[in-house]
mmCIF file of C-alpha atoms in Angstrom:
data_model
loop_
_atom_site.group_PDB
_atom_site.id
_atom_site.type_symbol
_atom_site.label_atom_id
_atom_site.label_comp_id
_atom_site.label_asym_id
_atom_site.label_seq_id
_atom_site.Cartn_x
_atom_site.Cartn_y
_atom_site.Cartn_z
ATOM 1 C CA MET A 1 28.607 -53.923 26.449
ATOM 2 C CA ILE A 2 28.765 -57.721 26.706
ATOM 3 C CA LEU A 3 25.220 -58.027 25.322
ATOM 4 C CA ILE A 4 26.109 -55.793 22.363
ATOM 5 C CA ALA A 5 29.195 -57.902 21.643
ATOM 6 C CA LEU A 6 27.161 -61.109 21.837
ATOM 7 C CA GLY A 7 24.556 -59.594 19.513
ATOM 8 C CA ILE A 8 27.249 -58.722 16.962
ATOM 9 C CA ILE A 9 28.725 -62.227 17.170
ATOM 10 C CA VAL A 10 25.297 -63.849 16.692
ATOM 11 C CA PHE A 11 24.589 -61.554 13.723
ATOM 12 C CA ILE A 12 27.927 -62.421 12.074
ATOM 13 C CA LEU A 13 27.337 -66.144 12.617
ATOM 14 C CA LEU A 14 23.832 -65.842 11.150
ATOM 15 C CA ILE A 15 25.141 -64.073 8.033
ATOM 16 C CA ALA A 16 27.871 -66.707 7.656
ATOM 17 C CA PHE A 17 25.267 -69.463 7.981
ATOM 18 C CA VAL A 18 23.041 -67.861 5.328
ATOM 19 C CA VAL A 19 25.967 -67.442 2.921
ATOM 20 C CA MET A 20 26.960 -71.080 3.455
ATOM 21 C CA ILE A 21 23.423 -72.242 2.608
ATOM 22 C CA LEU A 22 23.294 -70.091 -0.549
ATOM 23 C CA LEU A 23 26.681 -71.362 -1.768
ATOM 24 C CA SER A 24 25.533 -74.929 -1.141
ATOM 25 C CA LEU A 25 22.382 -74.314 -3.198
ATOM 26 C CA LEU A 26 24.398 -72.715 -6.026
ATOM 27 C CA LYS A 27 26.659 -75.770 -6.153
ATOM 28 C CA ASN A 28 23.657 -78.100 -6.435
ATOM 29 C CA PHE A 29 21.791 -76.040 -9.035
ATOM 30 C CA LYS A 30 24.882 -76.306 -11.265
ATOM 31 C CA LYS A 31 24.310 -80.061 -11.477
ATOM 32 C CA PHE A 32 20.960 -79.821 -13.268
ATOM 33 C CA TYR A 33 21.183 -81.208 -16.792
ATOM 34 C CA LEU A 34 19.030 -78.440 -18.297
ATOM 35 C CA ILE A 35 21.200 -75.678 -16.806
ATOM 36 C CA GLN A 36 24.385 -77.421 -17.974
ATOM 37 C CA LYS A 37 22.957 -77.842 -21.476
ATOM 38 C CA ILE A 38 21.971 -74.158 -21.728
ATOM 39 C CA ALA A 39 25.341 -73.026 -20.367
ATOM 40 C CA GLY A 40 27.338 -75.273 -22.681
ATOM 41 C CA ASP A 41 31.052 -75.076 -21.946
ATOM 42 C CA LYS A 42 30.839 -71.494 -20.671
ATOM 43 C CA LYS A 43 31.529 -71.456 -16.930
ATOM 44 C CA TRP A 44 30.159 -67.932 -16.497
ATOM 45 C CA LYS A 45 26.865 -69.026 -18.083
ATOM 46 C CA LEU A 46 26.698 -72.002 -15.718
ATOM 47 C CA ASN A 47 27.180 -69.703 -12.726
ATOM 48 C CA LEU A 48 24.666 -67.217 -14.137
ATOM 49 C CA PHE A 49 21.811 -69.645 -14.777
ATOM 50 C CA ALA A 50 22.470 -71.662 -11.609
ATOM 51 C CA GLY A 51 22.565 -68.393 -9.688
ATOM 52 C CA ILE A 52 19.094 -67.256 -10.828
ATOM 53 C CA PRO A 53 17.152 -69.315 -8.204
ATOM 54 C CA VAL A 54 19.689 -68.281 -5.554
ATOM 55 C CA ILE A 55 19.233 -64.604 -6.453
ATOM 56 C CA LEU A 56 15.468 -65.042 -6.286
ATOM 57 C CA LEU A 57 15.818 -66.470 -2.781
ATOM 58 C CA VAL A 58 17.905 -63.466 -1.766
ATOM 59 C CA ILE A 59 15.232 -61.101 -3.132
ATOM 60 C CA PHE A 60 12.478 -62.970 -1.293
ATOM 61 C CA GLY A 61 14.697 -62.831 1.795
ATOM 62 C CA PHE A 62 14.416 -59.036 1.850
ATOM 63 C CA ILE A 63 10.623 -59.379 1.626
ATOM 64 C CA ASN A 64 10.187 -62.197 4.154
ATOM 65 C CA PHE A 65 13.487 -63.168 5.756
ATOM 66 C CA ILE A 66 12.342 -65.890 8.156
ATOM 67 C CA ASN A 67 10.216 -67.908 5.720
ATOM 68 C CA THR A 68 12.854 -67.617 2.984
ATOM 69 C CA ILE A 69 15.529 -68.959 5.335
ATOM 70 C CA ILE A 70 13.203 -71.806 6.335
ATOM 71 C CA VAL A 71 12.674 -72.783 2.682
ATOM 72 C CA ALA A 72 16.366 -72.402 1.766
ATOM 73 C CA LEU A 73 17.464 -74.486 4.738
ATOM 74 C CA HIS A 74 15.059 -77.287 3.843
ATOM 75 C CA LEU A 75 16.243 -77.180 0.233
ATOM 76 C CA ALA A 76 19.833 -77.596 1.406
ATOM 77 C CA VAL A 77 18.901 -80.496 3.718
ATOM 78 C CA PHE A 78 16.876 -82.287 1.016
ATOM 79 C CA PHE A 79 19.725 -81.806 -1.491
ATOM 80 C CA LEU A 80 22.124 -83.337 1.042
ATOM 81 C CA PHE A 81 19.814 -86.290 1.664
ATOM 82 C CA PHE A 82 19.194 -87.165 -1.989
ATOM 83 C CA ASN A 83 22.840 -86.556 -2.965
ATOM 84 C CA THR A 84 23.901 -88.987 -0.251
ATOM 85 C CA LEU A 85 21.271 -91.470 -1.442
ATOM 86 C CA GLY A 86 22.627 -91.120 -4.998
ATOM 87 C CA LYS A 87 26.174 -91.905 -3.833
ATOM 88 C CA VAL A 88 24.972 -94.987 -1.951
ATOM 89 C CA LEU A 89 23.021 -96.275 -4.977
ATOM 90 C CA LYS A 90 25.987 -95.625 -7.250
ATOM 91 C CA LYS A 91 28.370 -97.493 -4.955
ATOM 92 C CA CYS A 92 26.068 -100.433 -4.220
ATOM 93 C CA PHE A 93 24.244 -100.864 -7.541
ATOM 94 C CA HIS A 94 26.467 -98.895 -9.967
ATOM 95 C CA LEU A 95 23.408 -96.749 -10.719
ATOM 96 C CA GLU A 96 24.451 -93.703 -12.708
ATOM 97 C CA THR A 97 22.652 -91.347 -15.088
ATOM 98 C CA LYS A 98 23.439 -88.083 -16.817
ATOM 99 C CA TYR A 99 20.279 -86.587 -15.377
ATOM 100 C CA TYR A 100 20.433 -85.073 -11.900
ATOM 101 C CA TRP A 101 17.477 -87.014 -10.516
ATOM 102 C CA GLN A 102 18.551 -86.168 -6.967
ATOM 103 C CA GLY A 103 17.905 -82.495 -7.681
ATOM 104 C CA VAL A 104 14.541 -83.167 -9.305
ATOM 105 C CA LEU A 105 13.437 -85.202 -6.290
ATOM 106 C CA THR A 106 14.677 -82.445 -3.986
ATOM 107 C CA LEU A 107 12.537 -79.828 -5.736
ATOM 108 C CA LEU A 108 9.466 -82.093 -5.840
ATOM 109 C CA VAL A 109 9.745 -83.056 -2.159
ATOM 110 C CA THR A 110 10.347 -79.439 -1.120
ATOM 111 C CA VAL A 111 7.298 -78.198 -3.018
ATOM 112 C CA ALA A 112 5.102 -81.011 -1.627
ATOM 113 C CA TYR A 113 6.417 -80.542 1.911
ATOM 114 C CA PHE A 114 5.765 -76.806 2.030
ATOM 115 C CA SER A 115 2.440 -77.099 0.228
ATOM 116 C CA VAL A 116 1.198 -79.370 3.019
ATOM 117 C CA GLY A 117 2.767 -77.045 5.598
ATOM 118 C CA TRP A 118 1.023 -74.019 4.086
ATOM 119 C CA TYR A 119 -2.334 -75.806 4.031
ATOM 120 C CA ASN A 120 -1.952 -76.921 7.653
ATOM 121 C CA ALA A 121 -1.140 -73.393 8.762
ATOM 122 C CA GLN A 122 -3.753 -71.489 6.781
ATOM 123 C CA ASN A 123 -6.705 -73.793 7.551
ATOM 124 C CA VAL A 124 -8.179 -74.326 11.012
ATOM 125 C CA TRP A 125 -9.507 -77.598 12.434
ATOM 126 C CA GLU A 126 -11.696 -78.318 15.444
ATOM 127 C CA THR A 127 -10.159 -80.684 17.989
ATOM 128 C CA ASN A 128 -12.433 -82.308 20.572
ATOM 129 C CA TYR A 129 -11.595 -83.557 24.058
ATOM 130 C CA LYS A 130 -13.908 -85.346 26.501
ATOM 131 C CA LEU A 131 -12.868 -85.228 30.157
ATOM 132 C CA GLU A 132 -14.459 -86.648 33.285
ATOM 133 C CA THR A 133 -14.305 -85.398 36.853
ATOM 134 C CA LYS A 134 -15.535 -86.745 40.167
ATOM 135 C CA LYS A 135 -16.104 -83.196 41.360
ATOM 136 C CA ASP A 136 -19.533 -81.585 41.294
ATOM 137 C CA LEU A 137 -19.567 -79.081 38.423
ATOM 138 C CA GLY A 138 -22.974 -77.796 39.451
ATOM 139 C CA MET A 139 -24.161 -78.847 35.987
ATOM 140 C CA ASP A 140 -24.192 -81.978 33.842
ATOM 141 C CA SER A 141 -21.312 -80.809 31.659
ATOM 142 C CA LEU A 142 -19.147 -77.799 30.882
ATOM 143 C CA ARG A 143 -18.014 -76.974 27.350
ATOM 144 C CA VAL A 144 -14.832 -74.896 27.143
ATOM 145 C CA VAL A 145 -13.542 -73.633 23.800
ATOM 146 C CA GLN A 146 -9.821 -72.851 23.774
ATOM 147 C CA ILE A 147 -8.328 -70.373 21.302
ATOM 148 C CA SER A 148 -4.590 -69.868 21.407
ATOM 149 C CA ASP A 149 -1.828 -68.068 19.539
ATOM 150 C CA SER A 150 -3.919 -66.075 17.083
ATOM 151 C CA HIS A 151 -0.985 -63.669 16.511
ATOM 152 C CA LEU A 152 -3.483 -61.410 14.715
ATOM 153 C CA GLY A 153 -2.335 -60.533 11.210
ATOM 154 C CA ALA A 154 0.074 -63.463 10.850
ATOM 155 C CA THR A 155 -2.091 -65.844 8.796
ATOM 156 C CA PHE A 156 -5.426 -64.018 8.920
ATOM 157 C CA HIS A 157 -6.975 -60.629 9.618
ATOM 158 C CA TRP A 158 -10.198 -59.728 11.414
ATOM 159 C CA GLN A 159 -12.501 -60.937 8.609
ATOM 160 C CA LYS A 160 -11.140 -64.490 8.808
ATOM 161 C CA PHE A 161 -11.129 -64.375 12.604
ATOM 162 C CA GLU A 162 -14.843 -63.589 12.487
ATOM 163 C CA GLU A 163 -15.372 -66.650 10.271
ATOM 164 C CA HIS A 164 -13.529 -68.850 12.767
ATOM 165 C CA LEU A 165 -15.672 -67.445 15.585
ATOM 166 C CA GLN A 166 -18.842 -68.215 13.609
ATOM 167 C CA ARG A 167 -17.756 -71.856 13.495
ATOM 168 C CA ILE A 168 -16.964 -71.766 17.200
ATOM 169 C CA GLN A 169 -20.369 -70.243 17.973
ATOM 170 C CA LYS A 170 -22.031 -73.304 16.427
ATOM 171 C CA THR A 171 -20.412 -75.481 19.116
ATOM 172 C CA ASN A 172 -22.486 -73.623 21.772
ATOM 173 C CA PRO A 173 -19.607 -72.889 24.144
ATOM 174 C CA ASP A 174 -20.226 -72.332 27.838
ATOM 175 C CA LEU A 175 -16.873 -70.607 28.157
ATOM 176 C CA ILE A 176 -14.275 -69.265 25.707
ATOM 177 C CA VAL A 177 -10.663 -68.940 26.864
ATOM 178 C CA ILE A 178 -7.783 -67.361 24.942
ATOM 179 C CA THR A 179 -4.523 -68.814 26.206
ATOM 180 C CA GLY A 180 -2.067 -66.141 25.127
ATOM 181 C CA ASP A 181 -0.410 -64.513 22.130
ATOM 182 C CA TYR A 182 -3.676 -62.959 21.032
ATOM 183 C CA VAL A 183 -1.677 -60.267 19.205
ATOM 184 C CA ASP A 184 1.866 -59.911 17.901
ATOM 185 C CA ASP A 185 4.307 -57.110 17.072
ATOM 186 C CA ASP A 186 2.922 -56.925 13.538
ATOM 187 C CA SER A 187 -0.759 -56.827 14.568
ATOM 188 C CA THR A 188 -2.648 -53.698 13.534
ATOM 189 C CA LYS A 189 -5.005 -51.639 15.647
ATOM 190 C CA GLU A 190 -7.859 -52.366 13.241
ATOM 191 C CA ASP A 191 -7.360 -56.128 13.570
ATOM 192 C CA MET A 192 -7.162 -55.861 17.345
ATOM 193 C CA ILE A 193 -10.310 -53.736 17.665
ATOM 194 C CA ARG A 194 -12.389 -55.713 15.170
ATOM 195 C CA CYS A 195 -11.423 -59.048 16.700
ATOM 196 C CA CYS A 196 -12.246 -57.802 20.199
ATOM 197 C CA GLU A 197 -15.637 -56.677 18.895
ATOM 198 C CA ALA A 198 -16.197 -60.097 17.314
ATOM 199 C CA LEU A 199 -15.322 -61.816 20.606
ATOM 200 C CA GLY A 200 -17.666 -59.448 22.431
ATOM 201 C CA LYS A 201 -20.563 -60.635 20.271
ATOM 202 C CA MET A 202 -20.056 -64.307 21.110
ATOM 203 C CA LYS A 203 -22.961 -65.924 22.941
ATOM 204 C CA THR A 204 -21.710 -68.024 25.830
ATOM 205 C CA THR A 205 -22.933 -69.072 29.241
ATOM 206 C CA TYR A 206 -20.028 -67.665 31.236
ATOM 207 C CA GLY A 207 -18.177 -65.270 28.946
ATOM 208 C CA VAL A 208 -14.785 -64.822 27.273
ATOM 209 C CA TYR A 209 -11.517 -64.808 29.226
ATOM 210 C CA VAL A 210 -7.960 -64.074 28.113
ATOM 211 C CA ILE A 211 -4.428 -64.331 29.472
ATOM 212 C CA TYR A 212 -1.283 -62.797 28.026
ATOM 213 C CA GLY A 213 1.450 -64.765 26.274
ATOM 214 C CA ASN A 214 5.042 -63.771 25.610
ATOM 215 C CA HIS A 215 4.129 -61.853 22.423
ATOM 216 C CA ASP A 216 1.126 -59.877 23.667
ATOM 217 C CA LYS A 217 3.103 -57.112 25.323
ATOM 218 C CA GLY A 218 5.399 -56.864 22.301
ATOM 219 C CA TYR A 219 9.152 -57.168 21.831
ATOM 220 C CA MET A 220 9.957 -54.348 19.394
ATOM 221 C CA ASN A 221 6.973 -52.118 20.309
ATOM 222 C CA TYR A 222 6.378 -50.889 16.762
ATOM 223 C CA ARG A 223 2.668 -51.686 16.412
ATOM 224 C CA ASN A 224 0.195 -48.809 16.207
ATOM 225 C CA PHE A 225 -1.605 -49.471 19.498
ATOM 226 C CA THR A 226 -0.607 -49.832 23.125
ATOM 227 C CA LEU A 227 -1.341 -52.503 25.689
ATOM 228 C CA GLU A 228 -3.638 -49.987 27.370
ATOM 229 C CA ASP A 229 -5.554 -49.565 24.098
ATOM 230 C CA MET A 230 -6.103 -53.319 23.923
ATOM 231 C CA GLU A 231 -7.161 -53.584 27.546
ATOM 232 C CA LYS A 232 -9.746 -50.837 26.959
ATOM 233 C CA GLU A 233 -11.127 -52.895 24.067
ATOM 234 C CA PHE A 234 -11.207 -55.966 26.322
ATOM 235 C CA GLU A 235 -13.221 -54.047 28.890
ATOM 236 C CA LYS A 236 -15.509 -52.477 26.280
ATOM 237 C CA ASN A 237 -16.336 -55.914 24.823
ATOM 238 C CA HIS A 238 -16.657 -57.708 28.178
ATOM 239 C CA ILE A 239 -13.506 -59.803 27.677
ATOM 240 C CA LYS A 240 -12.053 -60.559 31.086
ATOM 241 C CA LEU A 241 -8.259 -60.386 31.408
ATOM 242 C CA LEU A 242 -6.750 -62.594 34.115
ATOM 243 C CA GLU A 243 -3.199 -61.888 35.301
ATOM 244 C CA ASP A 244 -2.375 -64.102 38.274
ATOM 245 C CA GLU A 245 -6.045 -63.857 39.142
ATOM 246 C CA VAL A 246 -8.784 -66.283 40.106
ATOM 247 C CA GLU A 247 -12.411 -66.057 39.037
ATOM 248 C CA LEU A 248 -15.081 -68.117 40.776
ATOM 249 C CA ILE A 249 -17.644 -68.533 38.010
ATOM 250 C CA ASP A 250 -21.284 -68.790 39.029
ATOM 251 C CA ASN A 251 -20.097 -70.343 42.312
ATOM 252 C CA LYS A 252 -19.505 -73.579 40.320
ATOM 253 C CA PHE A 253 -15.874 -73.720 39.206
ATOM 254 C CA TYR A 254 -12.670 -71.708 39.304
ATOM 255 C CA LEU A 255 -10.886 -70.154 36.339
ATOM 256 C CA ILE A 256 -7.285 -69.252 37.137
ATOM 257 C CA GLY A 257 -5.249 -67.097 34.762
ATOM 258 C CA ARG A 258 -1.461 -67.029 35.168
ATOM 259 C CA ARG A 259 0.928 -64.339 34.064
ATOM 260 C CA ASP A 260 3.280 -65.537 31.359
ATOM 261 C CA ARG A 261 6.537 -67.205 32.319
ATOM 262 C CA SER A 262 8.428 -64.310 30.703
ATOM 263 C CA VAL A 263 7.096 -61.944 33.400
ATOM 264 C CA GLN A 264 9.107 -61.616 36.588
ATOM 265 C CA ASN A 265 7.566 -62.251 40.011
ATOM 266 C CA ARG A 266 4.521 -64.143 38.782
ATOM 267 C CA LYS A 267 2.727 -66.142 41.441
ATOM 268 C CA THR A 268 3.314 -69.864 41.738
ATOM 269 C CA ALA A 269 0.549 -72.330 41.010
ATOM 270 C CA LYS A 270 0.424 -73.184 44.707
ATOM 271 C CA GLU A 271 0.017 -69.529 45.715
ATOM 272 C CA LEU A 272 -2.874 -69.096 43.292
ATOM 273 C CA VAL A 273 -4.893 -72.063 44.582
ATOM 274 C CA GLU A 274 -3.964 -72.356 48.260
ATOM 275 C CA ASN A 275 -7.021 -70.431 49.519
ATOM 276 C CA LEU A 276 -9.515 -71.966 47.098
ATOM 277 C CA ASP A 277 -12.221 -74.524 47.778
ATOM 278 C CA HIS A 278 -10.608 -77.667 46.368
ATOM 279 C CA SER A 279 -13.930 -79.440 46.155
ATOM 280 C CA LYS A 280 -14.695 -77.215 43.157
ATOM 281 C CA TYR A 281 -13.267 -77.859 39.672
ATOM 282 C CA MET A 282 -10.202 -75.719 38.875
ATOM 283 C CA ILE A 283 -9.179 -74.703 35.350
ATOM 284 C CA MET A 284 -5.815 -72.971 35.013
ATOM 285 C CA LEU A 285 -4.715 -70.988 31.954
ATOM 286 C CA ASP A 286 -0.927 -70.880 31.500
ATOM 287 C CA HIS A 287 0.432 -69.815 28.105
ATOM 288 C CA GLN A 288 3.708 -71.732 28.224
ATOM 289 C CA PRO A 289 3.497 -75.450 29.069
ATOM 290 C CA ASN A 290 6.535 -75.709 31.300
ATOM 291 C CA ASP A 291 5.370 -75.860 34.922
ATOM 292 C CA TYR A 292 3.605 -79.221 34.905
ATOM 293 C CA ASP A 293 5.072 -80.693 38.082
ATOM 294 C CA ASN A 294 4.204 -77.655 40.203
ATOM 295 C CA GLU A 295 0.715 -77.367 38.700
ATOM 296 C CA ALA A 296 0.074 -81.066 39.329
ATOM 297 C CA GLU A 297 1.379 -80.678 42.872
ATOM 298 C CA ALA A 298 -1.089 -77.812 43.363
ATOM 299 C CA SER A 299 -3.907 -80.264 42.429
ATOM 300 C CA VAL A 300 -5.297 -78.133 39.614
ATOM 301 C CA ASP A 301 -7.838 -80.185 37.643
ATOM 302 C CA LEU A 302 -7.144 -78.869 34.120
ATOM 303 C CA VAL A 303 -4.338 -76.742 32.684
ATOM 304 C CA LEU A 304 -4.725 -75.211 29.207
ATOM 305 C CA SER A 305 -1.681 -73.903 27.332
ATOM 306 C CA GLY A 306 -0.496 -72.838 23.880
ATOM 307 C CA HIS A 307 2.835 -71.229 22.920
ATOM 308 C CA THR A 308 4.451 -74.221 21.159
ATOM 309 C CA HIS A 309 2.246 -74.052 18.029
ATOM 310 C CA GLY A 310 2.125 -77.813 18.351
ATOM 311 C CA GLY A 311 5.726 -78.087 17.247
ATOM 312 C CA GLN A 312 5.276 -75.831 14.204
ATOM 313 C CA MET A 313 8.035 -77.302 12.048
ATOM 314 C CA ILE A 314 9.671 -80.738 12.317
ATOM 315 C CA PRO A 315 11.742 -81.268 14.530
ATOM 316 C CA ILE A 316 11.093 -78.175 16.696
ATOM 317 C CA GLY A 317 8.630 -80.033 18.945
ATOM 318 C CA ILE A 318 11.093 -82.731 19.959
ATOM 319 C CA THR A 319 13.847 -80.141 20.439
ATOM 320 C CA GLY A 320 11.664 -78.086 22.792
ATOM 321 C CA GLU A 321 10.966 -81.047 25.058
ATOM 322 C CA LEU A 322 14.526 -82.420 25.030
ATOM 323 C CA SER A 323 15.912 -78.990 25.952
ATOM 324 C CA GLY A 324 13.422 -78.619 28.806
ATOM 325 C CA ALA A 325 11.883 -75.486 27.295
ATOM 326 C CA ASN A 326 8.476 -77.205 27.261
ATOM 327 C CA ASP A 327 7.004 -80.048 29.303
ATOM 328 C CA LYS A 328 4.846 -80.998 26.332
ATOM 329 C CA THR A 329 4.542 -79.837 22.736
ATOM 330 C CA TYR A 330 1.011 -80.839 21.846
ATOM 331 C CA GLY A 331 -2.080 -82.664 23.030
ATOM 332 C CA LEU A 332 -3.268 -84.231 26.267
ATOM 333 C CA GLU A 333 -1.284 -85.543 29.222
ATOM 334 C CA THR A 334 -2.178 -86.472 32.801
ATOM 335 C CA ARG A 335 0.096 -86.087 35.819
ATOM 336 C CA LYS A 336 -1.283 -87.150 39.186
ATOM 337 C CA ASN A 337 -4.864 -85.814 39.127
ATOM 338 C CA THR A 338 -4.168 -82.967 36.711
ATOM 339 C CA THR A 339 -5.007 -83.015 33.004
ATOM 340 C CA PHE A 340 -2.872 -80.876 30.699
ATOM 341 C CA ILE A 341 -3.812 -79.821 27.162
ATOM 342 C CA VAL A 342 -1.504 -77.969 24.782
ATOM 343 C CA ASN A 343 -3.258 -76.324 21.835
ATOM 344 C CA SER A 344 -1.348 -75.936 18.543
ATOM 345 C CA GLY A 345 -2.823 -72.485 17.980
ATOM 346 C CA ILE A 346 -5.350 -71.058 15.592
ATOM 347 C CA SER A 347 -2.557 -69.277 13.685
ATOM 348 C CA ASP A 348 1.220 -68.843 13.578
ATOM 349 C CA TRP A 349 3.983 -66.470 14.479
ATOM 350 C CA ALA A 350 6.183 -65.312 11.559
ATOM 351 C CA ILE A 351 6.532 -68.800 10.041
ATOM 352 C CA GLN A 352 3.769 -69.393 7.502
ATOM 353 C CA PHE A 353 4.010 -73.190 7.552
ATOM 354 C CA LYS A 354 3.072 -75.984 9.944
ATOM 355 C CA THR A 355 4.656 -79.310 9.082
ATOM 356 C CA GLY A 356 4.736 -80.734 12.595
ATOM 357 C CA THR A 357 1.058 -80.078 13.317
ATOM 358 C CA PHE A 358 -1.966 -78.073 12.101
ATOM 359 C CA SER A 359 -3.910 -74.974 13.166
ATOM 360 C CA GLU A 360 -6.815 -75.606 15.521
ATOM 361 C CA TYR A 361 -9.166 -74.478 18.231
ATOM 362 C CA GLY A 362 -10.094 -76.898 21.003
ATOM 363 C CA VAL A 363 -13.553 -77.908 22.188
ATOM 364 C CA ILE A 364 -13.253 -79.457 25.653
ATOM 365 C CA ASP A 365 -16.271 -81.164 27.233
ATOM 366 C CA ILE A 366 -15.987 -81.781 30.982
ATOM 367 C CA GLU A 367 -18.547 -84.124 32.529
#
């Protein structure tokens, strides 16, 4: 009962917030010289023409609620910034014009900002890391390719995933690891099957391994395949799923896959490694980067994570670290003798933009 009440309160607050943003945008669109000129002295015309972009946002909101809210919120923030700048310039330099230059700048900055964000999200880069270890790898070097947060169907379908894998194949990976959120609630069975088949065709020295993230098991459960269906495809295509499991690969190094933090009763990092031969190199896969101290204490050599999307949108990355939700948002960090790498993800969740980072897969060379 309490949860239902809280849900209703959150929903009401969200609606109120959306209405407040739309009214703020309507107020600012009324200031445009062109709209005022067309409307003349007719107030209803001013409201009508200024309301057209607001109505369009509402329509787009029914099609894609989250991305529309993201754009509308940024519009409101940019309007506020340039309006404040205009007031400061007017007060300090008596700068005044009949044209609403603050609004023009707001629209230009918004378009540029989201154009860059769209490009960063829809295109995928290769990020390289070179690590050194004093441990005997049993080989001169080990090349690990990390794929994270594909959220199949979010920014690409199976055809594009195959193209990304073709690029990855050219790096000659020894090992491919998928660090969670392989699928999402909106992923289709066709995408899941085709992408598993594409992964199964990859030529590697030691195979393809996957762990689950917080989205893999689904939140709303409305996709047209089950977790069991996906695990059958994993098995069929020789993709090894690790859930609080350890794999000693070719008697050379350990690969340790953790259950996601969202799962109850997952093993601790210490429990997973306590019976291992610590003279061998240990790679741990942990979707959410928020157990750094314990993983460093367990003397794991390398921990690979995703989940954060590299910060996704400014200032989400900073917020996640300040709140303690994540130990790190993106990139490489070393604590004690443990190296941590957070991948920004090869795709996105529902948000179609990346302004705080870019989409990537990681190529990690260990020597």
